[in-house]
């Protein structure tokens, strides 16, 4: 009897007897660009006016295909004739041929990210699984978002050097656009499946530290003040305009792309500037704009704007922090800081020195050259199946570094799977329908790396199970899950 597939990777494997050794991936990259001080007014003009449907169409409500798995046959009372299926495939092919090279490449990368037979797919799926299963692995919201941004940057650089993409990205995309296309693909591959998790964790962090409670109270205080008490001496958006802005912010919440969120923020800022100038016939600067933005954010009364701004500030591509995008993003941060630091007896019209220092540190951290973790630091995830005859098969994604031995992994598995008698369990490698017990002094990550380098794709799994258990029974029992 052949065991059914377990819950791990589909990775290249060769049946040869050569020793499993380590595999290195050469990367040289940086999550930064030189600081550009130029800030043209509404430099996103073309995007903000012409892509409303694109922006508002990108939401978490989009259907997202799950990771690729072996298909199961299901009984159905209705079966399409072969000739109809053939015609549908032809029509699908015709529509695909009309896709722009950019969309074709993003679609290809998204499909590959769900296919664990590829190294890239395994890397992405293991990282996403690890974050979702280990909520305690980050100490703060900033720590979590910074790690995700670093992972996106390094995976993007891996793809730019990888031979897994077929056809190669440079055959479809001009060289000066490759980074832009890869960034959009990272949003789809990584941020889209993590969107719900990130939102939940941001809410949990800010609820636990009490910052949302304070923000809620201050929003109420600011809303009770008239514009002049907030330092606003220019025309402000009326009720109808505020409602339009609120709708745009609600649309922003549905997006997973930080770039498109920023484009929508620019549209809001443009609307505010238009109201200010049309109702007075004069131009205004930043000193007049910040109090009005503060007033508008308070009128919208949305706690979630705090995490939306944090999401954009930490996950946006550093190249977009130079110029207008970064300027209006920091303006939104400043407006929220005024609300957070609002005192009932004294309206805060200027940013506190602490808020200014925080902004300076943030801008320096996101835009200056620095050494960041390589892709090797983000491949330290190992998916391990836990097999029991009574309960079937489950799995967890564990943080396992290259120098960790099989003995150490077994101890970690015993803790994670809550095994009462760990001396009866060992770590096995299941590949080509055979089981191999790993000795205590071997290195699972090195074995995994070698398996990734094999030319022919084969299914393999790391399985933590009893020494004397039936190697097939529990696997078959779980085959229908």
XYZ file of C-alpha atoms in Angstrom:
481
model
C 0.000 0.000 0.000
C 1.223 3.473 -0.802
C 0.778 6.138 1.911
C -1.247 9.194 1.042
C 0.384 12.624 0.908
C 1.262 14.272 4.184
C 1.136 17.970 4.939
C 4.553 19.176 3.707
C 6.555 20.202 0.689
C 6.671 18.908 -2.883
C 10.376 19.323 -3.539
C 12.921 18.120 -6.137
C 14.620 14.805 -5.242
C 17.010 12.433 -6.895
C 17.139 8.798 -5.865
C 20.955 8.766 -5.885
C 22.938 7.730 -2.811
C 25.206 10.758 -2.613
C 25.573 12.547 0.715
C 23.025 15.229 1.594
C 24.932 18.470 2.064
C 24.218 22.116 2.537
C 23.119 24.428 -0.271
C 23.965 28.123 -0.303
C 22.064 30.877 -2.056
C 24.025 33.953 -3.020
C 22.194 37.221 -2.432
C 23.329 40.798 -2.271
C 20.594 43.307 -1.672
C 19.443 46.256 0.367
C 16.060 47.367 1.602
C 16.888 50.995 0.965
C 17.528 53.766 -1.500
C 19.271 57.134 -1.284
C 17.177 59.884 0.267
C 15.507 62.093 -2.315
C 14.405 65.436 -0.947
C 12.232 66.428 -3.912
C 8.504 66.363 -3.234
C 6.467 67.326 -6.331
C 2.863 68.124 -5.511
C 0.654 65.127 -6.317
C 3.244 63.255 -8.306
C 0.809 60.322 -8.450
C -1.626 62.448 -10.457
C -1.999 59.970 -13.295
C -2.570 57.035 -10.975
C -4.908 58.808 -8.599
C -7.200 59.931 -11.387
C -7.109 57.045 -13.816
C -7.112 53.920 -11.673
C -10.105 54.276 -9.381
C -11.495 50.910 -10.463
C -8.123 49.230 -9.967
C -7.733 50.716 -6.511
C -11.210 50.050 -5.219
C -11.314 46.639 -6.854
C -8.372 45.348 -4.826
C -9.758 44.144 -1.556
C -9.587 41.199 0.744
C -12.897 40.084 -0.705
C -11.107 38.883 -3.833
C -11.121 35.139 -4.238
C -7.702 33.722 -3.408
C -6.669 30.340 -4.726
C -5.332 28.013 -2.007
C -1.876 26.425 -2.159
C -1.678 23.851 -4.929
C -2.549 20.378 -3.696
C -3.289 17.086 -5.411
C -6.784 17.246 -6.819
C -9.445 14.922 -5.429
C -12.200 13.474 -7.506
C -15.659 14.498 -6.400
C -18.903 12.996 -7.504
C -21.184 15.393 -9.328
C -24.581 15.132 -10.931
C -23.479 17.419 -13.757
C -20.447 16.802 -15.959
C -19.391 19.094 -18.788
C -18.944 17.325 -22.109
C -15.338 17.105 -23.333
C -16.024 19.342 -26.302
C -17.386 22.070 -23.990
C -14.339 21.811 -21.732
C -12.086 22.079 -24.761
C -13.858 25.225 -25.955
C -13.633 26.782 -22.478
C -9.896 26.133 -22.382
C -9.508 27.807 -25.757
C -11.480 30.856 -24.577
C -9.362 31.034 -21.403
C -6.212 30.900 -23.510
C -7.464 33.741 -25.690
C -8.126 35.960 -22.658
C -4.707 35.124 -21.185
C -3.038 36.198 -24.420
C -4.548 39.676 -23.970
C -2.931 40.123 -20.515
C -0.133 42.644 -20.317
C 3.373 41.229 -19.725
C 3.275 42.724 -16.215
C 0.039 40.966 -15.284
C 1.214 37.715 -16.845
C 4.385 37.774 -14.791
C 2.575 38.649 -11.546
C 0.089 35.840 -12.225
C 2.963 33.422 -12.870
C 4.747 34.391 -9.640
C 1.501 34.145 -7.642
C 0.892 30.635 -8.977
C 4.460 29.606 -8.188
C 4.126 30.933 -4.619
C 1.314 28.429 -4.028
C 3.212 25.497 -5.533
C 5.384 23.838 -2.896
C 7.165 21.823 -5.555
C 9.154 25.016 -6.184
C 11.735 26.432 -3.798
C 10.049 29.831 -3.953
C 6.628 28.344 -3.154
C 8.020 26.368 -0.245
C 9.780 29.470 1.114
C 6.622 31.612 0.955
C 4.211 28.970 2.254
C 6.451 28.014 5.186
C 6.888 31.658 6.206
C 3.164 32.438 5.971
C 2.324 29.292 7.950
C 4.881 30.105 10.614
C 3.503 33.615 11.182
C -0.072 32.377 11.349
C 0.765 29.566 13.768
C 3.144 31.499 16.043
C 1.428 34.704 17.111
C 3.846 35.163 19.996
C 6.953 35.353 17.792
C 6.914 39.190 17.657
C 7.176 41.560 20.600
C 5.483 44.564 18.964
C 3.556 45.665 15.898
C 6.638 47.410 14.506
C 8.745 44.288 14.988
C 6.180 42.194 13.102
C 5.805 44.601 10.171
C 9.566 45.155 9.858
C 10.179 41.404 9.649
C 7.520 40.990 6.956
C 9.006 43.872 4.948
C 12.478 42.342 5.198
C 11.146 38.976 4.042
C 9.422 40.592 1.058
C 12.602 42.408 0.059
C 14.817 39.338 0.280
C 12.381 37.042 -1.535
C 12.079 39.694 -4.232
C 15.851 39.708 -4.635
C 15.931 35.914 -4.710
C 13.403 35.887 -7.554
C 15.397 38.432 -9.537
C 18.359 36.006 -9.480
C 16.481 32.708 -9.599
C 16.168 30.372 -12.571
C 12.793 29.086 -11.340
C 10.860 31.705 -13.311
C 10.025 30.384 -16.765
C 10.052 32.425 -18.918
C 12.686 34.604 -17.207
C 11.328 37.922 -15.986
C 13.798 39.895 -18.111
C 12.284 38.344 -21.243
C 8.923 40.011 -20.554
C 9.676 43.059 -18.404
C 12.065 45.968 -19.181
C 15.019 46.057 -16.816
C 13.990 49.348 -15.200
C 10.537 47.908 -14.381
C 11.556 44.525 -12.950
C 11.718 45.721 -9.338
C 8.292 47.398 -9.644
C 6.698 44.208 -10.998
C 8.349 42.011 -8.367
C 7.141 44.364 -5.618
C 3.547 44.051 -6.846
C 3.956 40.283 -6.977
C 5.166 40.272 -3.340
C 2.009 42.104 -2.305
C -0.092 39.402 -3.938
C 1.978 36.426 -2.746
C 2.701 37.501 0.825
C 0.541 40.409 1.991
C -2.698 39.102 0.520
C -2.713 35.769 2.413
C -1.401 37.506 5.563
C -3.810 40.468 5.478
C -6.294 39.060 7.993
C -3.532 37.879 10.322
C -1.741 41.249 10.220
C -4.958 43.155 10.940
C -5.807 40.896 13.884
C -2.304 41.162 15.359
C -2.162 44.969 14.990
C -5.508 45.267 16.758
C -4.317 42.926 19.513
C -1.042 44.828 20.032
C -2.758 48.228 20.285
C -5.625 46.975 22.423
C -3.212 45.307 24.841
C -0.938 48.342 25.232
C -3.921 50.667 25.791
C -3.076 52.987 22.885
C -6.428 52.452 21.154
C -8.331 53.223 24.338
C -6.476 56.529 24.654
C -6.938 57.296 20.953
C -10.682 56.638 21.189
C -11.025 59.061 24.104
C -8.972 61.734 22.365
C -10.938 61.396 19.117
C -14.071 62.208 21.070
C -12.409 65.236 22.690
C -11.135 66.602 19.379
C -14.503 66.146 17.663
C -16.096 68.347 20.318
C -13.798 71.252 19.458
C -14.542 73.727 16.694
C -11.954 74.064 13.887
C -10.504 77.326 15.228
C -9.636 75.654 18.555
C -7.570 73.164 16.548
C -5.661 75.902 14.777
C -7.753 75.706 11.580
C -8.329 79.131 9.993
C -9.013 78.011 6.425
C -12.069 76.434 4.734
C -12.673 72.816 5.784
C -14.498 69.935 4.066
C -18.226 69.919 4.790
C -20.260 66.923 5.968
C -20.672 65.535 2.440
C -16.927 65.771 1.739
C -16.081 64.145 5.069
C -18.406 61.247 4.227
C -16.676 60.840 0.848
C -13.315 60.766 2.602
C -14.589 58.243 5.115
C -15.744 55.966 2.276
C -12.251 56.167 0.756
C -10.704 55.217 4.091
C -13.078 52.257 4.344
C -12.018 51.220 0.841
C -8.409 51.531 1.955
C -9.046 49.028 4.754
C -10.012 46.372 2.196
C -6.720 46.664 0.304
C -3.638 44.612 0.995
C -1.202 46.605 -1.183
C 0.519 49.397 0.818
C 1.252 51.192 -2.458
C -2.426 51.365 -3.417
C -3.316 52.421 0.114
C -0.903 55.353 -0.219
C -2.378 56.291 -3.605
C -5.797 56.454 -1.968
C -4.374 58.554 0.870
C -3.013 60.980 -1.742
C -6.466 61.193 -3.266
C -7.882 62.139 0.142
C -5.197 64.795 0.619
C -5.897 66.164 -2.856
C -9.601 66.458 -2.025
C -8.785 68.369 1.164
C -6.455 70.745 -0.683
C -9.096 71.285 -3.383
C -11.699 72.260 -0.773
C -9.253 74.608 0.935
C -8.253 76.378 -2.276
C -11.608 76.446 -4.103
C -13.349 78.068 -1.156
C -10.730 80.771 -0.694
C -9.062 81.297 -4.085
C -5.546 81.057 -2.641
C -2.812 78.446 -2.213
C -1.922 76.927 1.143
C 1.189 75.284 2.543
C 1.942 72.467 4.974
C 1.412 74.661 8.062
C -2.207 75.213 7.032
C -2.772 71.665 5.756
C -1.774 69.685 8.884
C -4.450 71.205 11.197
C -7.130 70.618 8.533
C -6.028 66.997 8.076
C -6.144 66.561 11.848
C -9.691 67.965 11.909
C -10.782 65.640 9.055
C -9.299 62.500 10.653
C -11.082 63.323 13.892
C -14.394 63.791 12.063
C -13.964 60.399 10.393
C -13.676 58.851 13.880
C -11.969 55.631 12.733
C -9.581 53.898 15.157
C -8.408 51.649 12.318
C -6.692 54.597 10.603
C -3.958 54.238 13.224
C -3.054 50.736 12.027
C -3.629 51.646 8.360
C -0.972 54.360 8.617
C 1.375 52.027 10.502
C 0.845 49.342 7.822
C 1.797 51.768 5.047
C 4.746 53.270 6.915
C 6.397 49.899 7.537
C 5.443 47.856 4.456
C 5.664 50.405 1.638
C 8.601 49.974 -0.746
C 11.339 52.397 0.437
C 11.563 53.937 -3.038
C 8.035 55.332 -2.588
C 8.931 57.023 0.683
C 10.919 59.644 -1.224
C 8.889 62.584 -2.405
C 5.164 62.991 -2.239
C 4.177 59.525 -1.001
C 6.389 59.792 2.051
C 5.402 63.422 2.638
C 1.653 62.820 2.884
C 2.149 59.596 4.802
C 4.168 61.448 7.441
C 1.523 64.186 7.403
C -1.132 61.596 8.255
C 1.099 60.218 11.007
C 1.603 63.741 12.339
C -2.131 64.444 12.329
C -2.817 61.288 14.330
C 0.003 62.197 16.729
C -1.706 65.552 17.386
C -4.903 63.683 18.220
C -3.113 61.145 20.441
C -1.379 63.930 22.382
C -4.412 66.201 22.553
C -4.946 67.826 25.936
C -8.443 68.928 26.922
C -7.208 72.180 28.398
C -4.827 72.978 25.547
C -5.248 72.169 21.879
C -2.067 70.692 20.399
C -1.387 72.586 17.191
C 2.247 71.584 16.800
C 3.870 68.185 16.768
C 5.597 67.294 20.020
C 9.366 66.902 19.985
C 8.873 63.196 20.710
C 6.667 62.780 17.616
C 9.183 64.671 15.473
C 12.025 62.478 16.764
C 9.991 59.354 16.032
C 9.369 60.508 12.460
C 13.050 61.295 11.908
C 14.097 57.897 13.243
C 11.470 56.129 11.119
C 12.511 57.935 7.937
C 16.184 57.195 8.567
C 15.475 53.524 9.323
C 13.377 53.014 6.189
C 15.464 54.997 3.691
C 19.158 54.692 4.597
C 21.500 51.902 3.550
C 21.883 49.167 6.119
C 22.577 45.467 6.386
C 19.428 43.379 6.541
C 18.918 39.623 6.892
C 19.651 37.543 3.819
C 17.181 35.116 2.295
C 18.944 32.364 4.269
C 17.580 33.897 7.470
C 14.034 33.496 6.148
C 14.365 29.908 4.970
C 14.845 28.641 8.522
C 11.358 27.153 8.672
C 10.724 23.431 8.747
C 7.300 21.882 8.277
C 7.044 18.764 10.465
C 4.148 16.313 10.403
C 3.129 14.634 13.669
C 1.777 11.142 13.176
C -0.324 9.240 15.706
C -2.321 6.096 14.975
C -5.230 7.314 17.100
C -5.442 10.934 15.915
C -4.011 10.769 12.398
C -1.619 13.386 11.068
C -1.209 17.037 11.963
C 1.603 19.450 11.201
C 3.366 22.560 12.465
C 5.865 24.990 10.963
C 8.882 25.245 13.263
C 11.726 27.752 13.395
C 14.786 25.551 12.786
C 18.161 27.096 11.952
C 20.776 25.307 9.800
C 23.004 24.372 12.775
C 20.129 22.736 14.717
C 20.506 18.942 14.906
C 17.823 16.287 14.571
C 18.109 15.677 18.325
C 17.244 19.346 18.966
C 14.356 19.214 16.490
C 12.935 16.158 18.281
C 13.008 18.065 21.576
C 11.236 20.991 19.925
C 8.612 18.667 18.408
C 7.975 17.027 21.782
C 7.286 20.471 23.242
C 5.158 21.760 20.349
C 3.088 18.574 19.955
C 2.868 18.047 23.757
C 4.269 14.506 23.713
C 4.281 12.859 27.141
C 6.939 10.223 26.356
C 9.387 11.811 23.869
C 11.903 8.954 24.204
C 9.531 6.822 22.091
C 9.503 9.294 19.153
C 12.014 10.113 16.417
C 12.213 12.308 13.308
C 11.829 10.512 9.972
C 12.207 11.543 6.344
C 9.505 10.192 4.053
C 10.370 10.262 0.360
C 9.700 8.025 -2.656
C 7.299 5.916 -0.581
C 10.084 4.995 1.851
C 10.865 5.983 5.425
C 14.311 6.896 6.720
C 14.992 7.581 10.382
C 17.326 10.557 10.792
C 20.210 10.100 13.204
C 20.537 12.561 16.071
C 23.660 14.267 14.697
C 22.203 15.130 11.242
C 20.948 18.592 10.276
C 17.357 18.675 8.912
C 17.755 22.089 7.296
C 20.818 20.933 5.377
C 18.897 17.869 4.212
C 15.994 20.067 3.146
C 18.359 22.396 1.272
C 19.893 19.475 -0.596
C 16.444 18.161 -1.509
C 15.582 21.556 -2.931
C 18.575 21.372 -5.234
C 17.566 18.058 -6.840
C 16.536 18.312 -10.499
C 13.426 16.086 -10.459
C 10.385 16.989 -8.295
C 9.390 14.381 -5.706
C 7.196 14.575 -2.620
C 9.019 14.491 0.721
C 8.039 15.070 4.350
C 9.665 15.334 7.748
C 7.574 13.260 10.155
C 7.795 13.065 13.938
C 6.360 9.691 14.995
C 6.727 6.680 17.273
C 9.646 4.383 16.632
C 7.574 1.208 16.443
C 4.381 2.570 14.860
C 2.909 1.313 11.601
C 4.402 3.735 9.049
C 1.333 3.536 6.819
C -1.762 3.194 9.003
C -2.109 6.746 10.315
C -1.141 8.238 6.980
C -3.880 6.380 5.149
C -6.340 7.209 7.882
C -5.647 10.894 7.270
C -5.737 10.733 3.476
C -9.276 12.075 3.242
C -8.519 15.226 5.312
